[in-house]
mmCIF file of C-alpha atoms in Angstrom:
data_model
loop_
_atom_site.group_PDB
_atom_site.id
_atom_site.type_symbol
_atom_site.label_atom_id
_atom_site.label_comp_id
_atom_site.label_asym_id
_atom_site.label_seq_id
_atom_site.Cartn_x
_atom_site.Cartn_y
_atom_site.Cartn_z
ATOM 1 C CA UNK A 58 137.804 106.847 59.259
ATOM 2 C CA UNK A 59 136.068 103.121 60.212
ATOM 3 C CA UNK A 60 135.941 102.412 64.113
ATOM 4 C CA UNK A 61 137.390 99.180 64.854
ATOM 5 C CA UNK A 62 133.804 97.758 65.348
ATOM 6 C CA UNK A 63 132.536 99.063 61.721
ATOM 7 C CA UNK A 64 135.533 97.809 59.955
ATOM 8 C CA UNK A 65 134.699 96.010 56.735
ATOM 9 C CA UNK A 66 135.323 91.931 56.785
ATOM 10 C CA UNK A 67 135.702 91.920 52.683
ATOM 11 C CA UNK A 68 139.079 91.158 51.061
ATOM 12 C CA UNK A 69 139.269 93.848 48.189
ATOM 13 C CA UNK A 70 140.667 95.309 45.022
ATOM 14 C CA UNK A 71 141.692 98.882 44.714
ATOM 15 C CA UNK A 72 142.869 100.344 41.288
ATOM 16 C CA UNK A 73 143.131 103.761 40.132
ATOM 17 C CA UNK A 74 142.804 107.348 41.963
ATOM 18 C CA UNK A 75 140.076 110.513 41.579
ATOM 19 C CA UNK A 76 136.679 109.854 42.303
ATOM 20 C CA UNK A 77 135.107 107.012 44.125
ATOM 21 C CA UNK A 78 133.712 104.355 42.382
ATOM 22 C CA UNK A 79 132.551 101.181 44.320
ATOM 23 C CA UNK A 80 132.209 98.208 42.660
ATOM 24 C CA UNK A 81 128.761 95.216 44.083
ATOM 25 C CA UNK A 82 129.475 91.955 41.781
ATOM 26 C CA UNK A 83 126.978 89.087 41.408
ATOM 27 C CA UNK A 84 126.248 86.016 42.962
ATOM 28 C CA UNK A 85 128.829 83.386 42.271
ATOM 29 C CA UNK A 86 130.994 85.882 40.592
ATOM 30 C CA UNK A 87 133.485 87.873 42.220
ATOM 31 C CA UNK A 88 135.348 91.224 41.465
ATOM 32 C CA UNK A 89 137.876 89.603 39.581
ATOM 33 C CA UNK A 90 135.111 87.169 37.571
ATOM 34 C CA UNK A 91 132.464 90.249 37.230
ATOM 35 C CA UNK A 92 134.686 93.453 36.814
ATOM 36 C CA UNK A 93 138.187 92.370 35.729
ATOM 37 C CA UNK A 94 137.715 92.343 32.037
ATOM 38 C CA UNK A 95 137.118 96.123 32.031
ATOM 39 C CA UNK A 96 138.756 97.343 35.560
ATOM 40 C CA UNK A 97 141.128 99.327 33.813
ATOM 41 C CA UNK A 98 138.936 101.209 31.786
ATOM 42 C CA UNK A 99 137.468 101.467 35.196
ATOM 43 C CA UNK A 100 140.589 102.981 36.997
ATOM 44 C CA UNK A 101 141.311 104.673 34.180
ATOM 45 C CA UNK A 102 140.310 107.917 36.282
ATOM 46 C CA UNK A 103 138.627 106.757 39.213
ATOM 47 C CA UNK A 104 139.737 105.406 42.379
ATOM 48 C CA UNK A 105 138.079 101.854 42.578
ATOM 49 C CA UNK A 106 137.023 99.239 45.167
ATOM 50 C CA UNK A 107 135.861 96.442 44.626
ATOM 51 C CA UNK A 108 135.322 93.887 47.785
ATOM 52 C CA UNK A 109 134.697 90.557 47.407
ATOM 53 C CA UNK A 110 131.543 89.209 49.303
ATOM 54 C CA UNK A 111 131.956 86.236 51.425
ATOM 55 C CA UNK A 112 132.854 83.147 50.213
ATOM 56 C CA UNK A 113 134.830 83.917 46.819
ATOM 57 C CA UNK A 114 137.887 85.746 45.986
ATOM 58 C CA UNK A 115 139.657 87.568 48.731
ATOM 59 C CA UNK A 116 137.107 86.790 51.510
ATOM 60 C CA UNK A 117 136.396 83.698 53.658
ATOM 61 C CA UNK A 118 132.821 82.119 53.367
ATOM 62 C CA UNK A 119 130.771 83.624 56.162
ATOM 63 C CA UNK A 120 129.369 81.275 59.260
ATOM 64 C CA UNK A 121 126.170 83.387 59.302
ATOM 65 C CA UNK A 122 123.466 83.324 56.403
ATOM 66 C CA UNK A 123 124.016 86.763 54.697
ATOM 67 C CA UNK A 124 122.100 89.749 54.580
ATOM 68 C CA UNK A 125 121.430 92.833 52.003
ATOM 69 C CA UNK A 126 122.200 95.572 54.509
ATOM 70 C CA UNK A 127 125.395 93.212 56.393
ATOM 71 C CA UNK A 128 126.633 93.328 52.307
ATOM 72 C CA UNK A 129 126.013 97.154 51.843
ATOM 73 C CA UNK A 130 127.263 98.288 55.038
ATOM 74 C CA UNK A 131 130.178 96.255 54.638
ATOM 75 C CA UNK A 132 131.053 97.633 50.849
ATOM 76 C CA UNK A 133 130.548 101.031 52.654
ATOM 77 C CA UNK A 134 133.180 100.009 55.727
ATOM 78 C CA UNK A 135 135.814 98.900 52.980
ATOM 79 C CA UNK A 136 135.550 101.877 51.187
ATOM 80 C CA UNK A 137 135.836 103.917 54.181
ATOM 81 C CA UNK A 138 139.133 101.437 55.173
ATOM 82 C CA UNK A 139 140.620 102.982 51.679
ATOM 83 C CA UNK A 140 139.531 106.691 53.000
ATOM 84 C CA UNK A 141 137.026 107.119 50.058
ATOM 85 C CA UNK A 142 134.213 109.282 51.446
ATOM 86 C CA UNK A 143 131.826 109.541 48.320
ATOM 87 C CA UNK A 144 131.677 107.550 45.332
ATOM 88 C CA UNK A 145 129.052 105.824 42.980
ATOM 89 C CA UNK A 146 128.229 102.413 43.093
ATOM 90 C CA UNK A 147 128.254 100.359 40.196
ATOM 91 C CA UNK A 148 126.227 97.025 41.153
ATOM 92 C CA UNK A 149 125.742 93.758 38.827
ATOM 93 C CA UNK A 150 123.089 91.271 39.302
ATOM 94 C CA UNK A 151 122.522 90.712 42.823
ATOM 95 C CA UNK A 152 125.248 93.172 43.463
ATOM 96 C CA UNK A 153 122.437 95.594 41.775
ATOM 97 C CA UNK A 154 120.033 94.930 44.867
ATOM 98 C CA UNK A 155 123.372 95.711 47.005
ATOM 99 C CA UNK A 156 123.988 99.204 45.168
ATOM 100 C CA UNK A 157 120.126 100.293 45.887
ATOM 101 C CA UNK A 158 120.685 99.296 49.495
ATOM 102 C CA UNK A 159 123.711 101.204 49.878
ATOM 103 C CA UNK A 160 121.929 104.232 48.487
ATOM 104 C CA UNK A 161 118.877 103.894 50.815
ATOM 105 C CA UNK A 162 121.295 103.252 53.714
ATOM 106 C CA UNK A 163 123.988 105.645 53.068
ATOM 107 C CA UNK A 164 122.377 108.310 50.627
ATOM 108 C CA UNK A 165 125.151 111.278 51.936
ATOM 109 C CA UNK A 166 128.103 108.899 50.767
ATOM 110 C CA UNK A 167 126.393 107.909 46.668
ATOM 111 C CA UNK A 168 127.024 110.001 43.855
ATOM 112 C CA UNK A 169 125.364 107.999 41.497
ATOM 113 C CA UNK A 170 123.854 104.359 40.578
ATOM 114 C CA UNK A 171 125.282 102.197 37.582
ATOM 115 C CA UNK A 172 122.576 99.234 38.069
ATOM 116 C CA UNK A 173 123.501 95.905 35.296
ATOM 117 C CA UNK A 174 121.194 93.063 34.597
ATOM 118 C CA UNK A 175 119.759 93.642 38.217
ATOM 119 C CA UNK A 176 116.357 93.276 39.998
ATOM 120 C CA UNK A 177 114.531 94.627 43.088
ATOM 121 C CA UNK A 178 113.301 91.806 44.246
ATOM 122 C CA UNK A 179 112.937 88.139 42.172
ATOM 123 C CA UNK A 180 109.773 86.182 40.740
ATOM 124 C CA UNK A 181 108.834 82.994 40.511
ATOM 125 C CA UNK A 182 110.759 82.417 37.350
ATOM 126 C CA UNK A 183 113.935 83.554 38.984
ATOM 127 C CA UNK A 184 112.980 81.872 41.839
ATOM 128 C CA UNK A 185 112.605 78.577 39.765
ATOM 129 C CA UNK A 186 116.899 79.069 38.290
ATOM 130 C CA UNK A 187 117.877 80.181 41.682
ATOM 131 C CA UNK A 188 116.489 76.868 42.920
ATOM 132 C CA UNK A 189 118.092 74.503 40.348
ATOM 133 C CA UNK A 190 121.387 76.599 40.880
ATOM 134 C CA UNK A 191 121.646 75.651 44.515
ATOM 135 C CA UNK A 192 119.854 71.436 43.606
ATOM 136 C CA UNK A 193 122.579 71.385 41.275
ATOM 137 C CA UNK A 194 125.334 72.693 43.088
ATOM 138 C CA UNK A 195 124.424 70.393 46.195
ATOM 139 C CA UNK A 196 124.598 67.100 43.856
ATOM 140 C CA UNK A 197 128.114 64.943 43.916
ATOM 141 C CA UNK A 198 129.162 66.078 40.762
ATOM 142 C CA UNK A 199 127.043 69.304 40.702
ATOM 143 C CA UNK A 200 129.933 72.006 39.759
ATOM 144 C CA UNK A 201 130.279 69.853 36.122
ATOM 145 C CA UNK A 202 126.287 70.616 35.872
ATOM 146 C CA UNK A 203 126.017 73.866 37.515
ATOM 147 C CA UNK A 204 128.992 75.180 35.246
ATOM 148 C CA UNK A 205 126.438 73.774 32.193
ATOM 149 C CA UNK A 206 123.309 75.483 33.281
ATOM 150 C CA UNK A 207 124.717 78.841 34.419
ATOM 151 C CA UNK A 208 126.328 78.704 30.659
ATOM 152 C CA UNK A 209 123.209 77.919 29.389
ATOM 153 C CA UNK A 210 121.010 80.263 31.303
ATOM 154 C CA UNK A 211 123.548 83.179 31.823
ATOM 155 C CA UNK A 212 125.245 83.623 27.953
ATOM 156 C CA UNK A 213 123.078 85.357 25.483
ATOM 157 C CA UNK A 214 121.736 83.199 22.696
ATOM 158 C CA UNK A 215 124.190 84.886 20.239
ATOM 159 C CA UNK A 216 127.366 84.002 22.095
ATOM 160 C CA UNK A 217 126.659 80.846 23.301
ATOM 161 C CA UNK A 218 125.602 80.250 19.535
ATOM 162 C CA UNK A 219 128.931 81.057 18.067
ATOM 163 C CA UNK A 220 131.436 79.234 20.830
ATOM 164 C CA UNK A 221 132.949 76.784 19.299
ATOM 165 C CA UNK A 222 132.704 73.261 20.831
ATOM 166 C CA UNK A 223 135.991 72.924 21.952
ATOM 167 C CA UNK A 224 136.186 76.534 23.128
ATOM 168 C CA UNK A 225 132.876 75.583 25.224
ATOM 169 C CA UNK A 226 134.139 72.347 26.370
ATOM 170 C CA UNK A 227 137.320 73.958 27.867
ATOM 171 C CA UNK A 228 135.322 77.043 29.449
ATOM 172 C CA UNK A 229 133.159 74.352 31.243
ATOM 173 C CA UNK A 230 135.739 72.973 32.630
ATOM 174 C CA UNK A 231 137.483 75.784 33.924
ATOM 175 C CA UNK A 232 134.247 77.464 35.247
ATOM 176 C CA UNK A 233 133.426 73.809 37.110
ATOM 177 C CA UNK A 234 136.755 74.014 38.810
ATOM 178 C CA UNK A 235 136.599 77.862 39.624
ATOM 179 C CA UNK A 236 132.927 78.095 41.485
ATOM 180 C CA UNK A 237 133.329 80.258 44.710
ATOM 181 C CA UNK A 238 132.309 78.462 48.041
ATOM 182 C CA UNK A 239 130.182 80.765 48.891
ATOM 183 C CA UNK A 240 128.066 81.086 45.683
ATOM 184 C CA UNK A 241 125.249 78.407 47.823
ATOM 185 C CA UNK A 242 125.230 81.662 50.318
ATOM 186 C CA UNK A 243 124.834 84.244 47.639
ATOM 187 C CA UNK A 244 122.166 82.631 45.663
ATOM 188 C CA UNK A 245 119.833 81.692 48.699
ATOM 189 C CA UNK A 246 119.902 85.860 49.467
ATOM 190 C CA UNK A 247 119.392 86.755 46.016
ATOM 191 C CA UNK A 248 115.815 84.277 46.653
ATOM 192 C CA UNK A 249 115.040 86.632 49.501
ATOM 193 C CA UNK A 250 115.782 89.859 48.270
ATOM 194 C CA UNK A 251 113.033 93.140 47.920
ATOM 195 C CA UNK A 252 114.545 96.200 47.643
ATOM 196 C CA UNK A 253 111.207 97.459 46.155
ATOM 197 C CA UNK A 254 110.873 99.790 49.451
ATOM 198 C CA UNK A 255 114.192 101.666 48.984
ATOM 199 C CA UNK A 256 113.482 102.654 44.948
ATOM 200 C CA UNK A 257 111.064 105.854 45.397
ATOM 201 C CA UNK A 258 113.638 107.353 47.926
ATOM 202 C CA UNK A 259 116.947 106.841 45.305
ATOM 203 C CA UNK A 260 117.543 110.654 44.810
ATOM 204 C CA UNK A 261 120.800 110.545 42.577
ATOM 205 C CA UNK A 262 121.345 110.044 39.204
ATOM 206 C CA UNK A 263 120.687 106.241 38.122
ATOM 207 C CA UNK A 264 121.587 104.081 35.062
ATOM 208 C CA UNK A 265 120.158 100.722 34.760
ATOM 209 C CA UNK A 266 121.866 98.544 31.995
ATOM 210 C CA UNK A 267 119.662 96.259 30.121
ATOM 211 C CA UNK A 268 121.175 92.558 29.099
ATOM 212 C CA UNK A 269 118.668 92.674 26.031
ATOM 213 C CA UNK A 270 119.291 88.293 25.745
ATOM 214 C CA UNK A 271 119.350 87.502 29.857
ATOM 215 C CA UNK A 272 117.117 84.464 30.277
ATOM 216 C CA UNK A 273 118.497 84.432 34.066
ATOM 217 C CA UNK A 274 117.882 88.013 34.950
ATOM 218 C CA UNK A 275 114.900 88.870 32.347
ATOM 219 C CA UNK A 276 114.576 92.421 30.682
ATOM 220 C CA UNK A 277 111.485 92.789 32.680
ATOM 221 C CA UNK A 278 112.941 92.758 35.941
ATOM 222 C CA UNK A 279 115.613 95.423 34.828
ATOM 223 C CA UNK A 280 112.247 97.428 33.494
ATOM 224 C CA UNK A 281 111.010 97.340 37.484
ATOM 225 C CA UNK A 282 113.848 98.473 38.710
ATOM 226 C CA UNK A 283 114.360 101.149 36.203
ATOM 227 C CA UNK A 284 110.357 102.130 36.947
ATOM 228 C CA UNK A 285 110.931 102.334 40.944
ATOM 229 C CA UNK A 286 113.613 104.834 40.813
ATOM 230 C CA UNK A 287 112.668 108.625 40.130
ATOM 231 C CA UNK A 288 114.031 109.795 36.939
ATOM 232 C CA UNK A 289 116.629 106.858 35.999
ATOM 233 C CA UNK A 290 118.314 105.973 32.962
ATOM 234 C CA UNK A 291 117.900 103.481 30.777
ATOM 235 C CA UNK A 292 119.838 102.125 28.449
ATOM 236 C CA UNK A 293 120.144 98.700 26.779
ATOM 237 C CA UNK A 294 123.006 96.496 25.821
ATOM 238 C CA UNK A 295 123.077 93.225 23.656
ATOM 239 C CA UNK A 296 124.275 90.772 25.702
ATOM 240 C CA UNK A 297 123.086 88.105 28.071
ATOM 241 C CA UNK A 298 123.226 87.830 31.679
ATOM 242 C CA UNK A 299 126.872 88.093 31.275
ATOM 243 C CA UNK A 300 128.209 91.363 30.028
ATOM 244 C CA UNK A 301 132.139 91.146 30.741
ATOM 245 C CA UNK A 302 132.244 88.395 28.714
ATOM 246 C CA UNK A 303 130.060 88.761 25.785
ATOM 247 C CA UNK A 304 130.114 92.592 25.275
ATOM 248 C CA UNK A 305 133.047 94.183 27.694
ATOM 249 C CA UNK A 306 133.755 96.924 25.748
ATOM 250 C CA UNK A 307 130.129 98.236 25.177
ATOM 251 C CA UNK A 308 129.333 97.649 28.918
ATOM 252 C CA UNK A 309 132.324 99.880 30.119
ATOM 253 C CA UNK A 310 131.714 102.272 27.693
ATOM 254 C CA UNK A 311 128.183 102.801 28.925
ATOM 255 C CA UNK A 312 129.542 103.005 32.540
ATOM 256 C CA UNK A 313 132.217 105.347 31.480
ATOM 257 C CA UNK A 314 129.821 107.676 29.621
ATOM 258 C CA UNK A 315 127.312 107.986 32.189
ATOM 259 C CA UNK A 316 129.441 108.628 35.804
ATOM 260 C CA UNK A 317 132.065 110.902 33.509
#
């Protein structure tokens, strides 16, 4: 059980029952934007929670700039508030950086590591999106834009190719109206994150997921983390920076596969 001062401060999701699976989304996403399209193949036979990190779905925007470990240890309080002892840790993006954490911070509690279009720590090319993420955001009419670039940057060439214009016009739209308030917060941590320390010590089994077309998250930061972590997985998946809506199916499959 969580004492009262180690409860978790993350509205959550929880779906399924039999072994723990806990679910680290991306910046600007959410559980529901990150992990709904393929959270009932994902409760299928697990018992899943997914918390929202402050600032977008079920959780107020913090006061306080965030931090890696304030993230994982409060992913580990809500799954404790659920009474879910062990469990792996699925993490996407930043939530990737969140998953290692957890694992260096909390090894006794993770099973395993499912790691998607994730990074240790960024470079200057990530650096250089992250920063025209939060220029745009902070302009009058920056959601319209942002909702354009993160399109732009975060669908694979492929799909983005094969939208049609109307369909694209419409998603826009939506995604403009939909950004979380707290996405400014998420993306100025995911500037500042190095988990690079915490890789040699993972000791259970890891997957890291490949988005073969992400020109947000690049195959060669995926590569790094995959190379930091003693005997991890690798497998790759054709789809951009956004697998639960380009390639759903494939992605949960290659979850499902490697935790069953």
């Amino acid at each position: 059980m969580t004492s009262p001062e180690n409860t978790s401060p993350f509205g959550r999701i929880v779906r399924g029952t039999g072994p723990g699976l806990l679910l680290a989304h991306g910046a600007g996403g959410g559980i529901d934007a990150n992990y709904g399209p393929i959270m009932d193949g994902l409760a299928a036979h697990r018992t899943v929670v997914g918390p929202d990190f402050p600032g977008t779905g079920r959780t107020p925007r913090s006061d306080v700039p965030l931090t890696l470990d304030g993230l994982a240890d409060g992913l580990v309080a809500a799954a404790d508030e659920e009474g879910v002892d062990t469990f792996a840790v699925s993490g996407y993006s930043l939530g990737s950086a969140v998953a290692v954490r957890i694992a260096a911070r909390h090894p006794e509690r993770v099973t395993a590591l499912v790691l998607t279009a994730g990074f240790a720590r960024p470079n200057p090319r990530f650096r250089l999106a992250a920063r025209l993420w939060r220029e745009l955001l902070a302009e009058d009419d920056g959601h319209a834009k942002l909702a354009a670039y993160v399109s732009l940057i975060g669908m694979g060439a492929p799909a983005l190719d094969a939208v049609p214009q109307d369909a694209l016009d419409a998603a826009l739209k939506q995604a403009a109206a939909t950004i979380p308030p707290g996405t400014d917060d998420h993306v100025e941590l995911a500037e500042r994150v190095d988990v690079t320390a915490d890789l040699a010590g993972i000791r259970v089994p890891t997957l890291v997921i490949s988005t073969a077309y992400d020109t947000l998250v690049t195959p060669r930061l995926h590569r790094e983390l995959a190379d930091g972590i003693p005997g991890a997985e690798w497998a790759g998946l054709e789809s951009g920076h956004l697998p639960f809506a380009e390639r759903p199916g494939e992605w949960l499959e290659l979850i499902n596969t490697f935790l069953n």
